[in-house]
Amino acid sequence: MTQAVILAGGKGTRLVSRLNGKPKPLVDVAGVPLLKRQIEVLVRGGVDDIVLLVNHAADQIEAFIAREDFPCRIELIDDGSPRGTAGATLACLDRLRERFVVVYGDTLFDINLAHMLDAHAAAGGAATLLLHPNDHPADSDLVRLSSDGWIEGFHSYPRPPGAHLRNLVNAAFYVVERAALAPWVGRMEIGDFAKDLFPEMLDEGAKLRGYVSYEYIKDIGTPARLDKAERHLTSGVVERARRDHKQKAVFVDRDGTLNELHGHIARAADLTLFPFAGAALKRLNDGEYRVVLVTNQPVLARGECDENGLADIHAKLEAELGEDSAFFDGLYYCPHHPHRGYPGEVPELKRDCACRKPGTGMVEQAAADLNIDLSQSWMIGDSSADIAMAERAGLRSILVRTGEGGRDGKWPMAPDHVTDSIAEAVTIIVGPSV
Ligand SMILES: [Zn+2]
């Protein structure tokens, strides 16, 4: 028994040329009203009870629901005067169940909701927010996530220069515990989840979970966005990105492959991205490959850099890739190192492990997290450990001549291809750019 609330009160002013007098939730998206697409995905995910918060043209929405005969209970509530997404939800909280999903009426999505609900239940937070990287992080509101998946902060645009934040954006799709919202009834008459309620809950110590997903969810509130979403529906991009389907991935090494190799990089200032790296990864993103960073970072075991320092380095890396509209779907590192005897080392990280390349631990973890088909996937790297790992994991491999260029000689290796850089490697995978 799962309940969803759809915030369907929007007028759709920016979309008026495409509405033909209909309210925004009923906009035609490749031949099917958006609201119908939303309800179908929710029902497939186990939702059997939907509360529609309506306002503008509520009579048309009511008539539509009556005509369609959806296989779930649907209740319409007129949310009265506009009071924001959180304000509207809080105003009808007494009609909602213990746990419910919040959906915005102008988003097209196709996600495996059951998987997200399971993750929410397992984590036990007040709410779980669907987060994803986007292709313009510099002017987006970003969410800071801890290494174990809890939200640490909301950082809206504009931000102070030099603030390194990972490319994680609130996709406006939530699972919420009613008990966590109850204290806010009467306290927040008007307000938005993203800008007001969630940041204030976090300030007061609420545990908010981030659920990072590559699945398709986009706001279609302008004609240009609607056109793009229709192309993605027609070409199958939307369907193929649902995590029920096995995904193809490209695993990418960091130092020497994406950025210049200079010793062990222990500070963000030491990271120099190759000028061609962002454009190369963007072609993988566009080619529907999940792009996954896998990097050995023995600097942690050696004590040259801590988790915060590494997070800062990766945030800088993601910000610079974002300038080329490129992003990672997953980011994995091995903090271990097998040999003891360095000054300042961290003893508990000084051990043999399954994740240090050429071990396959990071790839196996990513395959489970992202539902990856390794037989359709690739590894791009500059060292013998990258190529040896690819062989052990069943990935096709491309050695690049940047960085180590395979000259480190640590592991026996037989790459499937050797190219000058990641730019040419990507061409082998997706073909020449058009
Ligand atoms: Zn490890």
GROMACS .gro file of C-alpha atoms and ligand atoms in nm:
model
  435
    1MET     CA    1   0.000   0.000   0.000
    2THR     CA    2   0.177   0.309  -0.122
    3GLN     CA    3   0.039   0.657  -0.152
    4ALA     CA    4   0.153   0.939  -0.381
    5VAL     CA    5   0.072   1.308  -0.377
    6ILE     CA    6   0.085   1.483  -0.714
    7LEU     CA    7   0.119   1.861  -0.698
    8ALA     CA    8  -0.100   1.934  -0.996
    9GLY     CA    9  -0.212   2.290  -0.927
   10GLY     CA   10   0.025   2.463  -1.170
   11LYS     CA   11  -0.109   2.695  -1.433
   12GLY     CA   12   0.165   2.637  -1.690
   13THR     CA   13   0.206   2.997  -1.798
   14ARG     CA   14   0.533   2.924  -1.982
   15LEU     CA   15   0.375   2.632  -2.162
   16VAL     CA   16   0.059   2.812  -2.268
   17SER     CA   17   0.131   2.775  -2.641
   18ARG     CA   18   0.116   2.397  -2.606
   19LEU     CA   19  -0.176   2.360  -2.370
   20ASN     CA   20  -0.473   2.434  -2.597
   21GLY     CA   21  -0.664   2.557  -2.294
   22LYS     CA   22  -0.580   2.253  -2.081
   23PRO     CA   23  -0.415   2.274  -1.737
   24LYS     CA   24  -0.046   2.186  -1.730
   25PRO     CA   25  -0.083   1.831  -1.587
   26LEU     CA   26  -0.288   1.739  -1.895
   27VAL     CA   27  -0.033   1.863  -2.150
   28ASP     CA   28   0.010   1.621  -2.438
   29VAL     CA   29   0.353   1.450  -2.423
   30ALA     CA   30   0.412   1.243  -2.736
   31GLY     CA   31   0.045   1.158  -2.761
   32VAL     CA   32  -0.030   1.089  -2.395
   33PRO     CA   33  -0.130   1.341  -2.125
   34LEU     CA   34   0.153   1.395  -1.876
   35LEU     CA   35  -0.067   1.307  -1.577
   36LYS     CA   36  -0.151   0.971  -1.732
   37ARG     CA   37   0.220   0.895  -1.784
   38GLN     CA   38   0.290   0.987  -1.421
   39ILE     CA   39   0.010   0.773  -1.282
   40GLU     CA   40   0.117   0.473  -1.490
   41VAL     CA   41   0.475   0.487  -1.357
   42LEU     CA   42   0.350   0.527  -1.000
   43VAL     CA   43   0.107   0.235  -1.028
   44ARG     CA   44   0.381   0.015  -1.174
   45GLY     CA   45   0.592   0.108  -0.870
   46GLY     CA   46   0.325  -0.016  -0.631
   47VAL     CA   47   0.121   0.301  -0.573
   48ASP     CA   48  -0.247   0.224  -0.517
   49ASP     CA   49  -0.365   0.555  -0.375
   50ILE     CA   50  -0.309   0.898  -0.530
   51VAL     CA   51  -0.395   1.239  -0.389
   52LEU     CA   52  -0.408   1.505  -0.659
   53LEU     CA   53  -0.366   1.857  -0.528
   54VAL     CA   54  -0.542   2.067  -0.789
   55ASN     CA   55  -0.630   2.428  -0.832
   56HIS     CA   56  -0.623   2.575  -1.180
   57ALA     CA   57  -0.883   2.413  -1.412
   58ALA     CA   58  -0.964   2.150  -1.152
   59ASP     CA   59  -1.285   2.061  -1.335
   60GLN     CA   60  -1.092   1.946  -1.642
   61ILE     CA   61  -0.863   1.728  -1.431
   62GLU     CA   62  -1.159   1.580  -1.251
   63ALA     CA   63  -1.330   1.497  -1.580
   64PHE     CA   64  -1.009   1.340  -1.712
   65ILE     CA   65  -0.972   1.116  -1.407
   66ALA     CA   66  -1.335   1.009  -1.434
   67ARG     CA   67  -1.286   0.913  -1.801
   68GLU     CA   68  -0.963   0.719  -1.760
   69ASP     CA   69  -1.059   0.467  -1.491
   70PHE     CA   70  -0.706   0.418  -1.348
   71PRO     CA   71  -0.641   0.102  -1.140
   72CYS     CA   72  -0.592   0.293  -0.814
   73ARG     CA   73  -0.783   0.516  -0.576
   74ILE     CA   74  -0.758   0.883  -0.678
   75GLU     CA   75  -0.874   1.169  -0.460
   76LEU     CA   76  -0.875   1.531  -0.576
   77ILE     CA   77  -0.818   1.805  -0.322
   78ASP     CA   78  -0.849   2.169  -0.419
   79ASP     CA   79  -0.549   2.326  -0.250
   80GLY     CA   80  -0.701   2.674  -0.242
   81SER     CA   81  -0.468   2.968  -0.263
   82PRO     CA   82  -0.115   2.905  -0.397
   83ARG     CA   83   0.115   2.834  -0.102
   84GLY     CA   84   0.408   2.645  -0.250
   85THR     CA   85   0.479   2.274  -0.272
   86ALA     CA   86   0.544   2.222   0.100
   87GLY     CA   87   0.266   2.456   0.211
   88ALA     CA   88   0.013   2.272  -0.005
   89THR     CA   89   0.125   1.931   0.121
   90LEU     CA   90   0.126   2.037   0.486
   91ALA     CA   91  -0.226   2.180   0.445
   92CYS     CA   92  -0.363   1.833   0.364
   93LEU     CA   93  -0.128   1.626   0.580
   94ASP     CA   94  -0.415   1.482   0.783
   95ARG     CA   95  -0.544   1.316   0.465
   96LEU     CA   96  -0.209   1.147   0.394
   97ARG     CA   97  -0.067   0.814   0.502
   98GLU     CA   98   0.233   0.744   0.723
   99ARG     CA   99   0.464   0.735   0.424
  100PHE     CA  100   0.399   0.891   0.085
  101VAL     CA  101   0.566   0.988  -0.241
  102VAL     CA  102   0.567   1.353  -0.355
  103VAL     CA  103   0.551   1.417  -0.729
  104TYR     CA  104   0.559   1.753  -0.908
  105GLY     CA  105   0.291   1.793  -1.173
  106ASP     CA  106   0.529   1.917  -1.443
  107THR     CA  107   0.788   1.637  -1.439
  108LEU     CA  108   0.821   1.352  -1.684
  109PHE     CA  109   0.980   1.053  -1.514
  110ASP     CA  110   1.020   0.682  -1.562
  111ILE     CA  111   1.180   0.531  -1.254
  112ASN     CA  112   1.180   0.207  -1.062
  113LEU     CA  113   0.988   0.347  -0.766
  114ALA     CA  114   0.990   0.018  -0.574
  115HIS     CA  115   1.371   0.031  -0.560
  116MET     CA  116   1.364   0.386  -0.425
  117LEU     CA  117   1.099   0.296  -0.165
  118ASP     CA  118   1.313   0.002  -0.050
  119ALA     CA  119   1.617   0.230  -0.018
  120HIS     CA  120   1.411   0.479   0.185
  121ALA     CA  121   1.282   0.209   0.419
  122ALA     CA  122   1.628   0.060   0.465
  123ALA     CA  123   1.788   0.396   0.548
  124GLY     CA  124   1.516   0.505   0.788
  125GLY     CA  125   1.532   0.879   0.727
  126ALA     CA  126   1.262   1.147   0.755
  127ALA     CA  127   1.261   1.180   0.376
  128THR     CA  128   1.448   1.052   0.073
  129LEU     CA  129   1.521   1.291  -0.213
  130LEU     CA  130   1.594   1.171  -0.565
  131LEU     CA  131   1.920   1.338  -0.670
  132HIS     CA  132   2.098   1.335  -1.002
  133PRO     CA  133   2.389   1.504  -1.175
  134ASN     CA  134   2.291   1.750  -1.448
  135ASP     CA  135   2.467   1.912  -1.743
  136HIS     CA  136   2.480   2.262  -1.594
  137PRO     CA  137   2.583   2.228  -1.227
  138ALA     CA  138   2.744   2.574  -1.212
  139ASP     CA  139   2.405   2.751  -1.220
  140SER     CA  140   2.204   2.483  -1.038
  141ASP     CA  141   2.109   2.444  -0.674
  142LEU     CA  142   2.338   2.167  -0.545
  143VAL     CA  143   2.294   1.920  -0.260
  144ARG     CA  144   2.589   1.813  -0.045
  145LEU     CA  145   2.584   1.442   0.037
  146SER     CA  146   2.796   1.256   0.291
  147SER     CA  147   2.998   0.956   0.174
  148ASP     CA  148   2.734   0.731   0.331
  149GLY     CA  149   2.438   0.895   0.160
  150TRP     CA  150   2.296   1.151   0.405
  151ILE     CA  151   2.224   1.507   0.299
  152GLU     CA  152   2.454   1.758   0.466
  153GLY     CA  153   2.347   2.082   0.302
  154PHE     CA  154   2.154   2.264   0.031
  155HIS     CA  155   2.360   2.515  -0.164
  156SER     CA  156   2.155   2.734  -0.390
  157TYR     CA  157   2.280   2.927  -0.689
  158PRO     CA  158   2.455   3.174  -0.691
  159ARG     CA  159   2.734   3.040  -0.470
  160PRO     CA  160   3.061   3.196  -0.361
  161PRO     CA  161   3.339   3.132  -0.615
  162GLY     CA  162   3.567   2.840  -0.542
  163ALA     CA  163   3.308   2.648  -0.342
  164HIS     CA  164   3.370   2.288  -0.449
  165LEU     CA  165   3.048   2.093  -0.453
  166ARG     CA  166   2.966   1.767  -0.622
  167ASN     CA  167   2.730   1.769  -0.918
  168LEU     CA  168   2.415   1.653  -0.739
  169VAL     CA  169   2.085   1.828  -0.801
  170ASN     CA  170   1.745   1.779  -0.637
  171ALA     CA  171   1.525   1.618  -0.903
  172ALA     CA  172   1.200   1.710  -0.719
  173PHE     CA  173   1.077   1.360  -0.636
  174TYR     CA  174   1.056   1.255  -0.272
  175VAL     CA  175   0.953   0.980  -0.033
  176VAL     CA  176   0.841   1.139   0.292
  177GLU     CA  177   0.744   1.024   0.642
  178ARG     CA  178   0.428   1.200   0.759
  179ALA     CA  179   0.550   1.204   1.120
  180ALA     CA  180   0.854   1.410   1.018
  181LEU     CA  181   0.632   1.672   0.853
  182ALA     CA  182   0.366   1.688   1.123
  183PRO     CA  183   0.553   1.940   1.346
  184TRP     CA  184   0.556   2.185   1.053
  185VAL     CA  185   0.180   2.204   1.010
  186GLY     CA  186   0.090   2.558   1.117
  187ARG     CA  187   0.458   2.657   1.126
  188MET     CA  188   0.497   2.678   0.748
  189GLU     CA  189   0.181   2.805   0.580
  190ILE     CA  190   0.365   2.896   0.260
  191GLY     CA  191   0.686   2.738   0.140
  192ASP     CA  192   0.862   2.503  -0.100
  193PHE     CA  193   1.013   2.168  -0.017
  194ALA     CA  194   1.344   2.241  -0.188
  195LYS     CA  195   1.399   2.602  -0.086
  196ASP     CA  196   1.230   2.615   0.253
  197LEU     CA  197   1.109   2.300   0.426
  198PHE     CA  198   1.396   2.056   0.363
  199PRO     CA  199   1.671   2.309   0.449
  200GLU     CA  200   1.485   2.403   0.770
  201MET     CA  201   1.429   2.040   0.862
  202LEU     CA  202   1.800   1.976   0.811
  203ASP     CA  203   1.885   2.273   1.034
  204GLU     CA  204   1.673   2.117   1.305
  205GLY     CA  205   1.851   1.783   1.280
  206ALA     CA  206   1.620   1.581   1.052
  207LYS     CA  207   1.787   1.292   0.870
  208LEU     CA  208   1.738   1.342   0.496
  209ARG     CA  209   1.856   1.075   0.259
  210GLY     CA  210   1.993   1.126  -0.092
  211TYR     CA  211   1.896   0.867  -0.355
  212VAL     CA  212   2.125   0.917  -0.650
  213SER     CA  213   1.981   0.789  -0.976
  214TYR     CA  214   2.052   0.804  -1.348
  215GLU     CA  215   1.688   0.736  -1.428
  216TYR     CA  216   1.492   0.981  -1.639
  217ILE     CA  217   1.321   1.269  -1.460
  218LYS     CA  218   1.290   1.613  -1.615
  219ASP     CA  219   1.080   1.922  -1.572
  220ILE     CA  220   0.893   1.983  -1.898
  221GLY     CA  221   0.760   2.326  -1.809
  222THR     CA  222   0.875   2.508  -2.126
  223PRO     CA  223   0.813   2.431  -2.495
  224ALA     CA  224   1.186   2.358  -2.552
  225ARG     CA  225   1.201   2.113  -2.261
  226LEU     CA  226   0.879   1.949  -2.372
  227ASP     CA  227   1.016   1.903  -2.726
  228LYS     CA  228   1.332   1.744  -2.590
  229ALA     CA  229   1.141   1.510  -2.360
  230GLU     CA  230   0.921   1.401  -2.652
  231ARG     CA  231   1.232   1.315  -2.853
  232HIS     CA  232   1.365   1.116  -2.559
  233LEU     CA  233   1.036   0.926  -2.527
  234THR     CA  234   1.016   0.847  -2.896
  235SER     CA  235   1.378   0.732  -2.923
  236GLY     CA  236   1.355   0.509  -2.616
  237VAL     CA  237   1.601   0.707  -2.401
  238VAL     CA  238   1.343   0.745  -2.124
  239GLU     CA  239   1.256   0.375  -2.107
  240ARG     CA  240   1.613   0.245  -2.139
  241ALA     CA  241   1.732   0.456  -1.846
  242ARG     CA  242   1.494   0.286  -1.604
  243ARG     CA  243   1.699   0.076  -1.366
  244ASP     CA  244   1.496  -0.239  -1.441
  245HIS     CA  245   1.700  -0.255  -1.762
  246LYS     CA  246   2.066  -0.359  -1.755
  247GLN     CA  247   2.283  -0.055  -1.824
  248LYS     CA  248   2.598  -0.029  -2.031
  249ALA     CA  249   2.883   0.158  -1.864
  250VAL     CA  250   3.224   0.302  -1.924
  251PHE     CA  251   3.454   0.284  -1.623
  252VAL     CA  252   3.715   0.557  -1.625
  253ASP     CA  253   4.037   0.593  -1.432
  254ARG     CA  254   4.126   0.935  -1.289
  255ASP     CA  255   4.493   1.032  -1.264
  256GLY     CA  256   4.671   1.015  -1.600
  257THR     CA  257   4.344   0.948  -1.785
  258LEU     CA  258   4.123   1.248  -1.703
  259ASN     CA  259   4.385   1.471  -1.544
  260GLU     CA  260   4.759   1.520  -1.554
  261LEU     CA  261   4.967   1.282  -1.352
  262HIS     CA  262   5.177   1.468  -1.102
  263GLY     CA  263   5.271   1.256  -0.807
  264HIS     CA  264   4.990   1.181  -0.566
  265ILE     CA  265   4.726   1.448  -0.585
  266ALA     CA  266   4.644   1.546  -0.226
  267ARG     CA  267   4.477   1.888  -0.279
  268ALA     CA  268   4.215   2.016  -0.524
  269ALA     CA  269   4.460   2.282  -0.641
  270ASP     CA  270   4.690   2.004  -0.770
  271LEU     CA  271   4.427   1.860  -1.004
  272THR     CA  272   4.468   1.969  -1.366
  273LEU     CA  273   4.202   1.828  -1.596
  274PHE     CA  274   4.306   1.743  -1.954
  275PRO     CA  275   4.133   1.999  -2.180
  276PHE     CA  276   3.968   1.721  -2.387
  277ALA     CA  277   3.839   1.514  -2.094
  278GLY     CA  278   3.502   1.688  -2.042
  279ALA     CA  279   3.398   1.676  -2.407
  280ALA     CA  280   3.496   1.307  -2.421
  281LEU     CA  281   3.285   1.213  -2.118
  282LYS     CA  282   2.993   1.417  -2.251
  283ARG     CA  283   2.990   1.197  -2.562
  284LEU     CA  284   2.959   0.893  -2.334
  285ASN     CA  285   2.678   1.060  -2.139
  286ASP     CA  286   2.498   1.137  -2.467
  287GLY     CA  287   2.557   0.782  -2.587
  288GLU     CA  288   2.356   0.646  -2.289
  289TYR     CA  289   2.663   0.497  -2.120
  290ARG     CA  290   2.672   0.523  -1.742
  291VAL     CA  291   3.006   0.687  -1.670
  292VAL     CA  292   3.172   0.556  -1.355
  293LEU     CA  293   3.495   0.682  -1.202
  294VAL     CA  294   3.712   0.407  -1.047
  295THR     CA  295   4.031   0.530  -0.887
  296ASN     CA  296   4.292   0.395  -0.646
  297GLN     CA  297   4.361   0.667  -0.390
  298PRO     CA  298   4.636   0.540  -0.159
  299VAL     CA  299   4.685   0.904  -0.049
  300LEU     CA  300   4.416   0.827   0.210
  301ALA     CA  301   4.606   0.530   0.357
  302ARG     CA  302   4.929   0.726   0.350
  303GLY     CA  303   4.763   1.007   0.545
  304GLU     CA  304   4.844   1.264   0.276
  305CYS     CA  305   4.477   1.348   0.228
  306ASP     CA  306   4.159   1.273   0.427
  307GLU     CA  307   3.803   1.197   0.314
  308ASN     CA  308   3.712   1.566   0.312
  309GLY     CA  309   4.017   1.650   0.105
  310LEU     CA  310   3.932   1.379  -0.147
  311ALA     CA  311   3.569   1.497  -0.161
  312ASP     CA  312   3.700   1.845  -0.239
  313ILE     CA  313   3.920   1.710  -0.520
  314HIS     CA  314   3.628   1.518  -0.670
  315ALA     CA  315   3.396   1.815  -0.638
  316LYS     CA  316   3.645   2.025  -0.834
  317LEU     CA  317   3.675   1.748  -1.093
  318GLU     CA  318   3.296   1.729  -1.130
  319ALA     CA  319   3.260   2.107  -1.148
  320GLU     CA  320   3.519   2.131  -1.428
  321LEU     CA  321   3.363   1.841  -1.619
  322GLY     CA  322   3.029   2.017  -1.572
  323GLU     CA  323   3.159   2.314  -1.768
  324ASP     CA  324   3.154   2.077  -2.067
  325SER     CA  325   2.811   1.943  -1.958
  326ALA     CA  326   2.972   1.609  -1.864
  327PHE     CA  327   2.904   1.413  -1.545
  328PHE     CA  328   2.967   1.089  -1.359
  329ASP     CA  329   2.683   0.849  -1.278
  330GLY     CA  330   2.897   0.688  -1.010
  331LEU     CA  331   3.221   0.761  -0.832
  332TYR     CA  332   3.423   0.492  -0.653
  333TYR     CA  333   3.763   0.502  -0.491
  334CYS     CA  334   3.985   0.260  -0.305
  335PRO     CA  335   4.137   0.427   0.004
  336HIS     CA  336   4.366   0.133   0.085
  337HIS     CA  337   4.731   0.055   0.036
  338PRO     CA  338   4.894  -0.280   0.111
  339HIS     CA  339   5.239  -0.176   0.233
  340ARG     CA  340   5.303  -0.041   0.582
  341GLY     CA  341   5.590   0.176   0.692
  342TYR     CA  342   5.513   0.531   0.574
  343PRO     CA  343   5.525   0.822   0.818
  344GLY     CA  344   5.176   0.960   0.887
  345GLU     CA  345   4.997   0.654   0.749
  346VAL     CA  346   4.647   0.550   0.859
  347PRO     CA  347   4.692   0.196   0.999
  348GLU     CA  348   4.335   0.073   0.938
  349LEU     CA  349   4.364   0.154   0.565
  350LYS     CA  350   4.698  -0.023   0.534
  351ARG     CA  351   4.575  -0.360   0.422
  352ASP     CA  352   4.505  -0.583   0.130
  353CYS     CA  353   4.159  -0.530  -0.014
  354ALA     CA  354   3.937  -0.637  -0.301
  355CYS     CA  355   3.886  -0.285  -0.432
  356ARG     CA  356   4.238  -0.170  -0.516
  357LYS     CA  357   4.284  -0.211  -0.892
  358PRO     CA  358   4.359  -0.459  -1.044
  359GLY     CA  359   4.109  -0.595  -0.789
  360THR     CA  360   3.754  -0.581  -0.922
  361GLY     CA  361   3.576  -0.469  -0.603
  362MET     CA  362   3.486  -0.121  -0.725
  363VAL     CA  363   3.347  -0.246  -1.056
  364GLU     CA  364   3.143  -0.516  -0.883
  365GLN     CA  365   3.001  -0.264  -0.636
  366ALA     CA  366   2.910  -0.026  -0.920
  367ALA     CA  367   2.754  -0.309  -1.121
  368ALA     CA  368   2.527  -0.388  -0.827
  369ASP     CA  369   2.448  -0.024  -0.744
  370LEU     CA  370   2.375   0.081  -1.102
  371ASN     CA  371   2.252  -0.251  -1.250
  372ILE     CA  372   2.533  -0.265  -1.506
  373ASP     CA  373   2.588  -0.536  -1.766
  374LEU     CA  374   2.967  -0.575  -1.757
  375SER     CA  375   2.972  -0.765  -2.086
  376GLN     CA  376   2.848  -0.448  -2.263
  377SER     CA  377   3.088  -0.221  -2.075
  378TRP     CA  378   3.437  -0.076  -2.106
  379MET     CA  379   3.736   0.041  -1.901
  380ILE     CA  380   3.956   0.334  -2.004
  381GLY     CA  381   4.282   0.382  -1.815
  382ASP     CA  382   4.651   0.464  -1.839
  383SER     CA  383   4.808   0.204  -1.611
  384SER     CA  384   4.863  -0.171  -1.622
  385ALA     CA  385   4.640  -0.206  -1.314
  386ASP     CA  386   4.345  -0.053  -1.506
  387ILE     CA  387   4.383  -0.293  -1.796
  388ALA     CA  388   4.449  -0.598  -1.576
  389MET     CA  389   4.137  -0.509  -1.372
  390ALA     CA  390   3.929  -0.483  -1.691
  391GLU     CA  391   4.035  -0.830  -1.796
  392ARG     CA  392   3.949  -0.980  -1.456
  393ALA     CA  393   3.609  -0.804  -1.453
  394GLY     CA  394   3.515  -0.903  -1.808
  395LEU     CA  395   3.530  -0.548  -1.945
  396ARG     CA  396   3.670  -0.449  -2.281
  397SER     CA  397   3.969  -0.223  -2.224
  398ILE     CA  398   4.134   0.078  -2.383
  399LEU     CA  399   4.479   0.188  -2.273
  400VAL     CA  400   4.553   0.558  -2.320
  401ARG     CA  401   4.904   0.695  -2.384
  402THR     CA  402   4.856   0.988  -2.145
  403GLY     CA  403   4.977   0.956  -1.784
  404GLU     CA  404   5.157   0.625  -1.729
  405GLY     CA  405   5.070   0.519  -2.081
  406GLY     CA  406   5.096   0.158  -1.967
  407ARG     CA  407   5.469   0.191  -1.902
  408ASP     CA  408   5.445   0.122  -1.527
  409GLY     CA  409   5.495  -0.251  -1.590
  410LYS     CA  410   5.331  -0.361  -1.263
  411TRP     CA  411   5.080  -0.610  -1.404
  412PRO     CA  412   5.068  -0.826  -1.714
  413MET     CA  413   4.816  -0.676  -1.953
  414ALA     CA  414   4.671  -0.708  -2.300
  415PRO     CA  415   4.449  -0.407  -2.376
  416ASP     CA  416   4.187  -0.446  -2.649
  417HIS     CA  417   4.286  -0.105  -2.789
  418VAL     CA  418   4.560   0.153  -2.736
  419THR     CA  419   4.490   0.520  -2.815
  420ASP     CA  420   4.650   0.859  -2.762
  421SER     CA  421   4.393   0.986  -2.512
  422ILE     CA  422   4.046   0.942  -2.370
  423ALA     CA  423   3.910   1.147  -2.662
  424GLU     CA  424   4.012   0.876  -2.913
  425ALA     CA  425   3.910   0.603  -2.669
  426VAL     CA  426   3.557   0.741  -2.663
  427THR     CA  427   3.548   0.742  -3.042
  428ILE     CA  428   3.623   0.369  -3.039
  429ILE     CA  429   3.325   0.317  -2.809
  430VAL     CA  430   3.060   0.550  -2.957
  431GLY     CA  431   3.200   0.615  -3.306
  432PRO     CA  432   3.325   0.941  -3.454
  433SER     CA  433   3.152   1.262  -3.351
  434VAL     CA  434   2.907   1.392  -3.606
  435ZN      ZN  435   4.068  -0.098  -0.139
   0.00000   0.00000   0.00000
